[in-house]
mmCIF file of C-alpha atoms in Angstrom:
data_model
loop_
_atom_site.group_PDB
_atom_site.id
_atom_site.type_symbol
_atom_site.label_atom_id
_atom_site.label_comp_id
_atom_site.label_asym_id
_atom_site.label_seq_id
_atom_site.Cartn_x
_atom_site.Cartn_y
_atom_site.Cartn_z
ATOM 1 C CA UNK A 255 19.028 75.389 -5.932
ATOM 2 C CA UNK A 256 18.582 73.440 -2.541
ATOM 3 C CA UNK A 257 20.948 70.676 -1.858
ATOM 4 C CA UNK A 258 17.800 67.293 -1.638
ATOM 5 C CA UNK A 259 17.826 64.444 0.575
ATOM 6 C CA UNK A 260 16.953 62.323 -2.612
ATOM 7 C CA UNK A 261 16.069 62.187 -6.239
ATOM 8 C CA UNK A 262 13.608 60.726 -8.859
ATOM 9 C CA UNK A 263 15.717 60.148 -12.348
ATOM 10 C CA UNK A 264 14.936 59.645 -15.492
ATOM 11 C CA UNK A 265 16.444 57.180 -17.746
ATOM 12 C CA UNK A 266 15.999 57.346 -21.726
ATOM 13 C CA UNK A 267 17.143 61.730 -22.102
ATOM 14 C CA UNK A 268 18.544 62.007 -19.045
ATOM 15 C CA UNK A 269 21.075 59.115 -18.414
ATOM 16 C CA UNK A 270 21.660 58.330 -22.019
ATOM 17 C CA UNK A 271 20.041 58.551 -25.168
ATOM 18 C CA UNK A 272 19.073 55.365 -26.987
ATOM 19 C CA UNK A 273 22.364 53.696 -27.304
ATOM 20 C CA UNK A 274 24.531 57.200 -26.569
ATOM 21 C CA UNK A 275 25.805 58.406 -23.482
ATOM 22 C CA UNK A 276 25.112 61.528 -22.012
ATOM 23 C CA UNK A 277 27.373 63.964 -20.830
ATOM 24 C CA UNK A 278 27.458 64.567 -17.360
ATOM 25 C CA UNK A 279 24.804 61.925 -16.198
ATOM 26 C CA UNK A 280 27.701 58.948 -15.217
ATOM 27 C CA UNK A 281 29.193 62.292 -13.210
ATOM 28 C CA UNK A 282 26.187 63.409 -11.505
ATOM 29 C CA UNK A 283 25.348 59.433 -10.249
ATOM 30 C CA UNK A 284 28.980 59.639 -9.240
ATOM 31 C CA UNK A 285 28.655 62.562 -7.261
ATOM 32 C CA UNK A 286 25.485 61.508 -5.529
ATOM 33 C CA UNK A 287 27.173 58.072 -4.866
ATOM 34 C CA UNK A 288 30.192 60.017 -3.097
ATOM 35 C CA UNK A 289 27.761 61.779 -1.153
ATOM 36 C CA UNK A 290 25.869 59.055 -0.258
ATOM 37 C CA UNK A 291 22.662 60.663 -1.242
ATOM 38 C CA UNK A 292 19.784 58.122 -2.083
ATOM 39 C CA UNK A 293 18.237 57.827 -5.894
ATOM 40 C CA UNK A 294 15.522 55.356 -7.816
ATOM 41 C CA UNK A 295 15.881 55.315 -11.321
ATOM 42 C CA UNK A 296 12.096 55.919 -12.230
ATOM 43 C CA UNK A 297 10.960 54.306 -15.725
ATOM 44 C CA UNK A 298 7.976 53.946 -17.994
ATOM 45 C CA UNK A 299 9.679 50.728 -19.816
ATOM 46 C CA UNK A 300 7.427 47.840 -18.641
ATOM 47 C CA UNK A 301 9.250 45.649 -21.094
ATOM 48 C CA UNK A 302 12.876 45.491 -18.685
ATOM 49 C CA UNK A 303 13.869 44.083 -15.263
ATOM 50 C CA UNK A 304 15.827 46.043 -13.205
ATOM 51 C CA UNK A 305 18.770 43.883 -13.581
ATOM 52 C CA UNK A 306 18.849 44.477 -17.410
ATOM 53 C CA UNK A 307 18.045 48.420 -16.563
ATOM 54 C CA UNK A 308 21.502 47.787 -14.652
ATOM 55 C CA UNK A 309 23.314 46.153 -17.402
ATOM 56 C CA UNK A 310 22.145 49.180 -19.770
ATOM 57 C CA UNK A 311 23.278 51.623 -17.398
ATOM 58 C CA UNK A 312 26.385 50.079 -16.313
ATOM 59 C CA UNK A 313 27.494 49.795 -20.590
ATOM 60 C CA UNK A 314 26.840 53.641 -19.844
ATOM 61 C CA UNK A 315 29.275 54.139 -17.285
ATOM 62 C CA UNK A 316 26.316 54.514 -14.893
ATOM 63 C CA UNK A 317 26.695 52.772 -11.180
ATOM 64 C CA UNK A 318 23.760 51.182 -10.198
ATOM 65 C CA UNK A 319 21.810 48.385 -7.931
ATOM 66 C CA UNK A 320 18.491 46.482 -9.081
ATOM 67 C CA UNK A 321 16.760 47.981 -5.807
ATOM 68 C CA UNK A 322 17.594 51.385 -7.341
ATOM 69 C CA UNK A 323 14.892 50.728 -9.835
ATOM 70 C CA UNK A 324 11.300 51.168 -9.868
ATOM 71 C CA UNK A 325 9.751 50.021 -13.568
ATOM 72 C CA UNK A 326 5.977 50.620 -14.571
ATOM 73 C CA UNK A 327 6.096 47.026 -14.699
ATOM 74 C CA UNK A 328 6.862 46.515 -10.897
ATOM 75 C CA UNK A 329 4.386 49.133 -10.202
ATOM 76 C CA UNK A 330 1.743 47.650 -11.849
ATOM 77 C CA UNK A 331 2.080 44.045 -10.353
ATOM 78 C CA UNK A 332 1.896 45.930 -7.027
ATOM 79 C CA UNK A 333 -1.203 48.034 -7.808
ATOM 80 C CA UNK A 334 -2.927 44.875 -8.656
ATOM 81 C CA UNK A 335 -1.657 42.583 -5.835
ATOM 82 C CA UNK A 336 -2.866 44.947 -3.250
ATOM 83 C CA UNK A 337 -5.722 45.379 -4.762
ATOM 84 C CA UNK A 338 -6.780 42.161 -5.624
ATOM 85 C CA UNK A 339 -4.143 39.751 -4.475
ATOM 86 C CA UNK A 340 -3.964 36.386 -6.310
ATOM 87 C CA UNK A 341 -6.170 37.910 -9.473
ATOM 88 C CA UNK A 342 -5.968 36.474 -12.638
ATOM 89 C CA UNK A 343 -4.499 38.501 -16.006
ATOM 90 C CA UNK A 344 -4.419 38.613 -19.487
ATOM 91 C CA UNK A 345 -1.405 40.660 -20.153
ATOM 92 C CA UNK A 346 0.249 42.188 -23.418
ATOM 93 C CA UNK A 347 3.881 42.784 -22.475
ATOM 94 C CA UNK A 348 7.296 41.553 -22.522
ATOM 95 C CA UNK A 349 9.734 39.532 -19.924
ATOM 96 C CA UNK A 350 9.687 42.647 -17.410
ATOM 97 C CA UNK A 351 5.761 42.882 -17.098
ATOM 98 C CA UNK A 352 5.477 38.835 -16.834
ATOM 99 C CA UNK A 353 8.186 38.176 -14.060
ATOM 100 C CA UNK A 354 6.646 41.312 -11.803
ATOM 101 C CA UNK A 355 3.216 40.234 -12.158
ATOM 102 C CA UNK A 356 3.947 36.467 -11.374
ATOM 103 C CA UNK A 357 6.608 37.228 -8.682
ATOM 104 C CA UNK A 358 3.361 38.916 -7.019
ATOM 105 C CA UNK A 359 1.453 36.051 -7.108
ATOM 106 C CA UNK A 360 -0.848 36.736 -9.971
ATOM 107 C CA UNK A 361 -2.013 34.350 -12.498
ATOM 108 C CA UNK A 362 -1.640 34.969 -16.172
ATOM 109 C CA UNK A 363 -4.081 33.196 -18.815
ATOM 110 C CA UNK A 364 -4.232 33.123 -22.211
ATOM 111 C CA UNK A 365 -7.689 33.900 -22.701
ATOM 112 C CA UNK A 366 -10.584 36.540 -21.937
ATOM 113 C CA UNK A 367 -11.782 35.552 -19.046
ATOM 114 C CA UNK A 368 -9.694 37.414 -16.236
ATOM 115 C CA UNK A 369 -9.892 39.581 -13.691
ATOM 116 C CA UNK A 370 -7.567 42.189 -15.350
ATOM 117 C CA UNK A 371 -6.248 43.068 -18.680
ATOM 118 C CA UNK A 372 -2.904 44.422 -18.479
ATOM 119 C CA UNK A 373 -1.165 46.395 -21.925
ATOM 120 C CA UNK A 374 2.471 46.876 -21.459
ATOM 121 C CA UNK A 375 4.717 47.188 -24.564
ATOM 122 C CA UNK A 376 4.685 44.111 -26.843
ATOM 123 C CA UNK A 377 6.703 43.985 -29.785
ATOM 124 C CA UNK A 378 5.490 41.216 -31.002
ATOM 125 C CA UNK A 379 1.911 42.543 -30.256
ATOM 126 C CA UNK A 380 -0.807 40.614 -32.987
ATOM 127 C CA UNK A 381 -4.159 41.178 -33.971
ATOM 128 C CA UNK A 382 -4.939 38.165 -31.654
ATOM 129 C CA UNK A 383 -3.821 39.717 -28.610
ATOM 130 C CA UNK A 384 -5.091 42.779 -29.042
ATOM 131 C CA UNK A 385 -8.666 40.419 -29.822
ATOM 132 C CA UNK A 386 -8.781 38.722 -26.588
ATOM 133 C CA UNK A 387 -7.248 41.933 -24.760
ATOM 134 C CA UNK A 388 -10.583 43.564 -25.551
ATOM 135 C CA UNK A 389 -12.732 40.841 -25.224
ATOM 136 C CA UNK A 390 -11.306 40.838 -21.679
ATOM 137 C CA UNK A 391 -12.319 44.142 -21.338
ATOM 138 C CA UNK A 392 -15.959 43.876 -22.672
ATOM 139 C CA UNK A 393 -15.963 41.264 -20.193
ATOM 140 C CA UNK A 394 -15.702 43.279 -17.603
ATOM 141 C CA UNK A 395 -12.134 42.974 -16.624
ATOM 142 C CA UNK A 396 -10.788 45.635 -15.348
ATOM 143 C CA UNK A 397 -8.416 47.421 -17.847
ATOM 144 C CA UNK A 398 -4.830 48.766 -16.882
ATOM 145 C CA UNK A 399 -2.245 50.111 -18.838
ATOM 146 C CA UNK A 400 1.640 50.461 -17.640
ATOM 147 C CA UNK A 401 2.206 53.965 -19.051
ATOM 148 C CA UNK A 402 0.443 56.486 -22.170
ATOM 149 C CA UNK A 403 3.329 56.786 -24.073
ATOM 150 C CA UNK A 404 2.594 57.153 -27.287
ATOM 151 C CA UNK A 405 6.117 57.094 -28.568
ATOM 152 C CA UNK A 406 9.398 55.895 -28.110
ATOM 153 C CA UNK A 407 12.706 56.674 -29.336
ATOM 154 C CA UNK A 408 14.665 54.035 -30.899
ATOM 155 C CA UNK A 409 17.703 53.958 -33.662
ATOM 156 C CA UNK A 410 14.945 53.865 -36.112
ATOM 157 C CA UNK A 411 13.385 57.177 -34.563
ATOM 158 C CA UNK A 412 10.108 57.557 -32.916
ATOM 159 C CA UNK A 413 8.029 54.135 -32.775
ATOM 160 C CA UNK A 414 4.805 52.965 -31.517
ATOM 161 C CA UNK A 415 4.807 53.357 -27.858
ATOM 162 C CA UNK A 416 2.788 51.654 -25.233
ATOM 163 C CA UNK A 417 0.107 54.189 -25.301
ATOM 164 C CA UNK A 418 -0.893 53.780 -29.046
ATOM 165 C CA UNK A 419 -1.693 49.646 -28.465
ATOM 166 C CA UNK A 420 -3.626 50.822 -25.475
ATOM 167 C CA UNK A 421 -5.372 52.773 -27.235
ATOM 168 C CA UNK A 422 -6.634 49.965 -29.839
ATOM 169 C CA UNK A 423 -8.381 48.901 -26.630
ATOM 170 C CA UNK A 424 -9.399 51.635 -25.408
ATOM 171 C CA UNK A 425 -10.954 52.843 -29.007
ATOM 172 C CA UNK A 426 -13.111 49.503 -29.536
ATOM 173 C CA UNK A 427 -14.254 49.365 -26.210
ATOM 174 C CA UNK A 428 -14.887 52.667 -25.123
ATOM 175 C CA UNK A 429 -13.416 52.061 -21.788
ATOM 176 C CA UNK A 430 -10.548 54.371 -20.636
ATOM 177 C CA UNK A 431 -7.630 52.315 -18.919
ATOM 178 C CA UNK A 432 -5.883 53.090 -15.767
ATOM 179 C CA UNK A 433 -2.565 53.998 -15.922
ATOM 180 C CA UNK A 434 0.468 53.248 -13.742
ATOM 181 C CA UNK A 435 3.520 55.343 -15.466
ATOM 182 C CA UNK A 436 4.306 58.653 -15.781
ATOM 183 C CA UNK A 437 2.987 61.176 -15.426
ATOM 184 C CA UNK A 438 0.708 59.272 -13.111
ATOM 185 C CA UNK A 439 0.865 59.376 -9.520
ATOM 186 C CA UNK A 440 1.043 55.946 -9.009
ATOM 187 C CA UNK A 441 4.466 54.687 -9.529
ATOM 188 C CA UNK A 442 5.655 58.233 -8.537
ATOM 189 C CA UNK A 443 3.924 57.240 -4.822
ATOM 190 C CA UNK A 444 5.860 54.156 -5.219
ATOM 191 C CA UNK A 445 9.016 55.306 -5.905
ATOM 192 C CA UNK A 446 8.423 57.909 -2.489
ATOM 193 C CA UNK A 447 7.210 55.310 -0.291
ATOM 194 C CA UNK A 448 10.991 53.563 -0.975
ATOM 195 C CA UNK A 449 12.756 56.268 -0.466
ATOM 196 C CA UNK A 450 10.637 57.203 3.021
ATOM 197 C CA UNK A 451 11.412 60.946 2.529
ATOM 198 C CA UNK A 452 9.089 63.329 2.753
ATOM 199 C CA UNK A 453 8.226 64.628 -0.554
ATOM 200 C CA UNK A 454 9.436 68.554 -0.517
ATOM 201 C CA UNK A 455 13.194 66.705 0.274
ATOM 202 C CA UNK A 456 12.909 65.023 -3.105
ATOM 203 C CA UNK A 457 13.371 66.120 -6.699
ATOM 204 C CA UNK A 458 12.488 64.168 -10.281
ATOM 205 C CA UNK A 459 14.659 64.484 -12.785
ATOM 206 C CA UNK A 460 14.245 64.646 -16.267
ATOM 207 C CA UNK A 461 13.889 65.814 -19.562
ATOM 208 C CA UNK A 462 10.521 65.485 -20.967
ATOM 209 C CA UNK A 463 7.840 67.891 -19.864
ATOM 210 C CA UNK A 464 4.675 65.935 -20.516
ATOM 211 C CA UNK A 465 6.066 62.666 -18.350
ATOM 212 C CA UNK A 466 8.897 63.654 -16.375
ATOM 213 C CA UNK A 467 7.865 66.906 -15.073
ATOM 214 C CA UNK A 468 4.218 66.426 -14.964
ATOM 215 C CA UNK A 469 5.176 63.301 -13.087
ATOM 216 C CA UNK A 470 6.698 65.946 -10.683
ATOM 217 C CA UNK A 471 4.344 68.103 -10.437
ATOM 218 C CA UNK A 472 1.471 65.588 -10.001
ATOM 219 C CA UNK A 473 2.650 64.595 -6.760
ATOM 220 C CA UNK A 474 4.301 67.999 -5.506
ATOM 221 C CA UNK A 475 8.018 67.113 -5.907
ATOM 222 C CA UNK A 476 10.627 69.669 -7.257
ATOM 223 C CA UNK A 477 11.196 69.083 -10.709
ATOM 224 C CA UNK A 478 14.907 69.215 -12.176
ATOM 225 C CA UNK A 479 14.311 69.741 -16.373
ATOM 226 C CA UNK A 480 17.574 68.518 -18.035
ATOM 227 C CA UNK A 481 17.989 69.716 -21.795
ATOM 228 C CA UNK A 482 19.518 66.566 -23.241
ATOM 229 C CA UNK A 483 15.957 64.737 -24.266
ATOM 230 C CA UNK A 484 13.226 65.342 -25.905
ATOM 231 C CA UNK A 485 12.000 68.968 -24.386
ATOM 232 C CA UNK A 486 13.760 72.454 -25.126
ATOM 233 C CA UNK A 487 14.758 75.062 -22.929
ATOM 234 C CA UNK A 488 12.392 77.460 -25.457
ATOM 235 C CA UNK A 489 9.143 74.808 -24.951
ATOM 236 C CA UNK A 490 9.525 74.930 -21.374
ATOM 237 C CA UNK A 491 9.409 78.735 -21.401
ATOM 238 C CA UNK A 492 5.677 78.066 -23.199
ATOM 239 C CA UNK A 493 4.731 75.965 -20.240
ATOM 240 C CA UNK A 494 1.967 77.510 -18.083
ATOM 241 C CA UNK A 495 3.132 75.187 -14.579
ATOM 242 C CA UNK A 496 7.229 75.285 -15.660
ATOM 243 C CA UNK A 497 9.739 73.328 -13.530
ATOM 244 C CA UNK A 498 11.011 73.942 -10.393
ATOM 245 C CA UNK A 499 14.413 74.189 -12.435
ATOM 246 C CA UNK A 500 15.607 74.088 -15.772
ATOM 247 C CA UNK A 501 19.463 72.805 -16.663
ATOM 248 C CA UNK A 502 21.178 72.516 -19.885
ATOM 249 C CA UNK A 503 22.574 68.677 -18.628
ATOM 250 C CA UNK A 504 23.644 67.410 -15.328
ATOM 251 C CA UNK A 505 27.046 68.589 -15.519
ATOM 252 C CA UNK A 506 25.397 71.858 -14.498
ATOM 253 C CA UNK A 507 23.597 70.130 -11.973
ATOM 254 C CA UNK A 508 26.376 69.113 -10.350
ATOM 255 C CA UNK A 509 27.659 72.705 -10.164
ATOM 256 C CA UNK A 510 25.033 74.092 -8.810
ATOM 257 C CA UNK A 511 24.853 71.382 -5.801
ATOM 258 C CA UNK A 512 28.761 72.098 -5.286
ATOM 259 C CA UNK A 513 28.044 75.833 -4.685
#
């Protein structure tokens, strides 16, 4: 394996697992620290800020800096902003979604009539919202989502993920959102335009095929496959586009870079 200028990391999987640590993820930020090679922490969680991502990280053992990460949150409030800067939103979401769309100068209503409708995971999501969310919609607003993930993985096990309210939307009105996560290309272009590499220098890392290697893949980057998540080393074998590499954990990683 090539020693990269930079890398693309996953968070939930790859740097811990709900409220466990991972082995050898504290030890491979360490050793990219010591080298002094750049990284962005690359999430789908629209519902953090990057200082709490920090905080969570840090109770990990993990170093880390706010400006090392780029949320589907901050990546949505940019897509918009440059897009239509100073547009008005009706917005599903928590604390994370809110403060990057507002810190971007866009204007968040309570009702239907808005520019854009924005779904980011809502906890406290209500029949209500998800009303004037698709009113919005049938309006003609135009209809973003912060990531397709259908599921996440919480003490409980595998809950409703930002995906499946999107697609109470996207079911009753027919209209297909655009999405800003992974596996999309757009807050992978985001995360790539910080780091000002060019892209065969950098490699994502992570442990789920369908975001974190797709994600990859979708913008031809190297993709590092970690075995500590959600995907096994026997379902990536299935895969018809595999990644670049495949690792039991980062421990490895790190072994391989030190050859």
């Amino acid at each position: 394996m090539k020693n990269y200028k930079a890398y693309l990391i996953d968070l939930d999987g790859t740097m811990y697992k709900g409220t466990e640590e991972i082995d050898g993820a504290a030890q491979f930020i360490e050793y990219l620290n010591q080298h002094q090679i750049p990284h962005l922490y690359v999430t789908n969680n629209s519902t953090k800020e990057p200082e709490e991502v920090v905080v969570k990280l840090k109770e990990m053992g993990i170093s880390a800096q706010p400006n090392e990460v780029v949320t589907s949150a901050m990546a949505t409030a940019e897509f918009i902003s440059e897009a239509s800067p100073g547009a008005s939103v009706y917005m599903l979401g928590g604390s994370g979604l809110k403060n990057a769309l507002t810190s971007h100068g866009l204007e968040l209503k309570n009702d239907e009539f808005v520019d854009y409708v924005v779904i980011g995971l809502d906890e406290a999501v209500t029949y209500e919202k998800l009303a004037i969310a698709t009113l919005g919609v049938r309006q003609g607003a135009k209809f973003i989502s912060t990531n397709q993930d259908v599921s996440i993985p919480k003490e409980r096990g595998f809950l409703p993920g930002n995906g499946a309210i999107t697609s109470v939307v996207t079911v009753s009105t027919g209209v297909q959102p655009v999405f800003i996560g992974k596996p999309e290309p757009i807050i992978m272009n985001k995360a790539l335009d910080i780091l000002g590499l060019d892209r065969t220098e950098v490699a994502m890392v992570g442990d789920l095929y369908d975001t974190d290697i797709m994600s990859g893949i979708n913008v031809d980057v190297d993709t590092i496959h970690v075995q500590t998540g959600v995907t096994t080393k026997e379902e990536i074998e299935q895969k018809s586009v595999p990644p670049t590499h495949t690792f039991k954990d980062l421990n490895e990683v790190i072994k391989e870079l030190e050859k």
